């Protein structure tokens, strides 16, 4: 699993992600200070999505891609502290798997 956090994303970065979002529903957050990007196998990304969505103050979207290995990318939108908490919790819980 690969993870990255973009703090204070540029409008162009938000537009790129918006064009590739799996859902066309608007993101219902008062503020998007950060975006957490989490990429991995489908099974891990479903668990990661569940973990992130249970974090207060974030919105999770799948990002469409064209990876032949079926890697899945999630974007976790929200305030910086909430995104960092979601990414940290995902890392801790998925490292325990086995």
mmCIF file of C-alpha atoms in Angstrom:
data_model
loop_
_atom_site.group_PDB
_atom_site.id
_atom_site.type_symbol
_atom_site.label_atom_id
_atom_site.label_comp_id
_atom_site.label_asym_id
_atom_site.label_seq_id
_atom_site.Cartn_x
_atom_site.Cartn_y
_atom_site.Cartn_z
ATOM 1 C CA UNK A 1 0.000 0.000 0.000
ATOM 2 C CA UNK A 2 1.238 3.469 -0.879
ATOM 3 C CA UNK A 3 -0.003 6.607 0.862
ATOM 4 C CA UNK A 4 0.581 10.308 0.343
ATOM 5 C CA UNK A 5 -0.939 13.458 1.822
ATOM 6 C CA UNK A 6 -1.317 16.678 -0.147
ATOM 7 C CA UNK A 7 -1.707 19.672 2.147
ATOM 8 C CA UNK A 8 -3.396 22.752 0.696
ATOM 9 C CA UNK A 9 -4.054 21.187 -2.725
ATOM 10 C CA UNK A 10 -4.029 23.548 -5.679
ATOM 11 C CA UNK A 11 -7.245 24.174 -7.616
ATOM 12 C CA UNK A 12 -5.745 22.288 -10.579
ATOM 13 C CA UNK A 13 -5.053 19.226 -8.418
ATOM 14 C CA UNK A 14 -8.631 19.290 -7.122
ATOM 15 C CA UNK A 15 -9.877 19.516 -10.733
ATOM 16 C CA UNK A 16 -7.774 16.509 -11.802
ATOM 17 C CA UNK A 17 -9.180 14.415 -8.967
ATOM 18 C CA UNK A 18 -12.707 15.690 -9.586
ATOM 19 C CA UNK A 19 -12.578 14.524 -13.215
ATOM 20 C CA UNK A 20 -11.475 11.044 -12.107
ATOM 21 C CA UNK A 21 -13.828 10.570 -9.123
ATOM 22 C CA UNK A 22 -16.045 7.491 -9.319
ATOM 23 C CA UNK A 23 -19.018 9.427 -7.923
ATOM 24 C CA UNK A 24 -20.566 12.547 -9.403
ATOM 25 C CA UNK A 25 -22.103 13.539 -6.069
ATOM 26 C CA UNK A 26 -20.776 16.821 -4.669
ATOM 27 C CA UNK A 27 -18.300 16.586 -1.811
ATOM 28 C CA UNK A 28 -20.192 17.855 1.223
ATOM 29 C CA UNK A 29 -17.402 19.316 3.338
ATOM 30 C CA UNK A 30 -17.046 22.902 4.518
ATOM 31 C CA UNK A 31 -13.314 22.861 3.868
ATOM 32 C CA UNK A 32 -10.789 20.710 2.008
ATOM 33 C CA UNK A 33 -7.395 21.496 3.523
ATOM 34 C CA UNK A 34 -5.816 18.187 2.583
ATOM 35 C CA UNK A 35 -6.215 15.116 0.428
ATOM 36 C CA UNK A 36 -4.951 11.723 1.503
ATOM 37 C CA UNK A 37 -4.158 9.361 -1.356
ATOM 38 C CA UNK A 38 -4.111 5.653 -0.598
ATOM 39 C CA UNK A 39 -3.336 3.063 -3.289
ATOM 40 C CA UNK A 40 -3.304 -0.697 -3.021
ATOM 41 C CA UNK A 41 -5.078 -3.973 -3.692
ATOM 42 C CA UNK A 42 -8.861 -3.960 -3.852
ATOM 43 C CA UNK A 43 -9.298 -5.912 -0.613
ATOM 44 C CA UNK A 44 -7.082 -3.473 1.310
ATOM 45 C CA UNK A 45 -8.724 -0.404 -0.227
ATOM 46 C CA UNK A 46 -12.211 -1.572 0.749
ATOM 47 C CA UNK A 47 -11.007 -1.945 4.343
ATOM 48 C CA UNK A 48 -9.170 1.400 4.103
ATOM 49 C CA UNK A 49 -12.328 3.090 2.826
ATOM 50 C CA UNK A 50 -14.333 1.724 5.752
ATOM 51 C CA UNK A 51 -11.711 2.887 8.252
ATOM 52 C CA UNK A 52 -11.488 6.349 6.700
ATOM 53 C CA UNK A 53 -15.256 6.818 6.474
ATOM 54 C CA UNK A 54 -15.505 6.160 10.212
ATOM 55 C CA UNK A 55 -13.170 9.118 10.788
ATOM 56 C CA UNK A 56 -15.106 12.303 11.492
ATOM 57 C CA UNK A 57 -14.728 15.111 8.977
ATOM 58 C CA UNK A 58 -13.537 13.248 5.885
ATOM 59 C CA UNK A 59 -15.085 12.273 2.575
ATOM 60 C CA UNK A 60 -13.771 9.212 0.708
ATOM 61 C CA UNK A 61 -13.879 8.723 -3.060
ATOM 62 C CA UNK A 62 -12.540 6.051 -5.367
ATOM 63 C CA UNK A 63 -10.436 7.503 -8.174
ATOM 64 C CA UNK A 64 -10.722 5.865 -11.577
ATOM 65 C CA UNK A 65 -7.502 4.786 -13.214
ATOM 66 C CA UNK A 66 -6.183 2.404 -15.817
ATOM 67 C CA UNK A 67 -3.797 0.211 -13.845
ATOM 68 C CA UNK A 68 -3.425 -3.268 -15.396
ATOM 69 C CA UNK A 69 -2.639 -4.758 -11.960
ATOM 70 C CA UNK A 70 -6.036 -3.580 -10.642
ATOM 71 C CA UNK A 71 -4.550 -1.279 -8.026
ATOM 72 C CA UNK A 72 -7.202 0.956 -6.505
ATOM 73 C CA UNK A 73 -6.727 4.611 -5.503
ATOM 74 C CA UNK A 74 -8.762 6.279 -2.775
ATOM 75 C CA UNK A 75 -8.853 10.019 -2.174
ATOM 76 C CA UNK A 76 -9.650 11.096 1.373
ATOM 77 C CA UNK A 77 -10.751 14.743 1.500
ATOM 78 C CA UNK A 78 -11.007 16.909 4.606
ATOM 79 C CA UNK A 79 -9.238 19.111 7.099
ATOM 80 C CA UNK A 80 -5.565 18.278 7.535
ATOM 81 C CA UNK A 81 -5.885 16.769 11.028
ATOM 82 C CA UNK A 82 -8.803 14.526 10.011
ATOM 83 C CA UNK A 83 -7.044 13.314 6.847
ATOM 84 C CA UNK A 84 -3.839 12.610 8.795
ATOM 85 C CA UNK A 85 -5.834 10.695 11.427
ATOM 86 C CA UNK A 86 -7.569 8.601 8.750
ATOM 87 C CA UNK A 87 -4.289 7.769 6.967
ATOM 88 C CA UNK A 88 -2.566 6.955 10.274
ATOM 89 C CA UNK A 89 -5.407 4.666 11.379
ATOM 90 C CA UNK A 90 -5.466 2.912 7.993
ATOM 91 C CA UNK A 91 -1.729 2.263 8.225
ATOM 92 C CA UNK A 92 -1.945 0.887 11.762
ATOM 93 C CA UNK A 93 -4.929 -1.375 11.103
ATOM 94 C CA UNK A 94 -3.732 -2.754 7.781
ATOM 95 C CA UNK A 95 -0.272 -3.489 9.190
ATOM 96 C CA UNK A 96 -1.975 -5.774 11.773
ATOM 97 C CA UNK A 97 -3.583 -7.925 9.071
ATOM 98 C CA UNK A 98 -2.417 -11.401 8.605
#
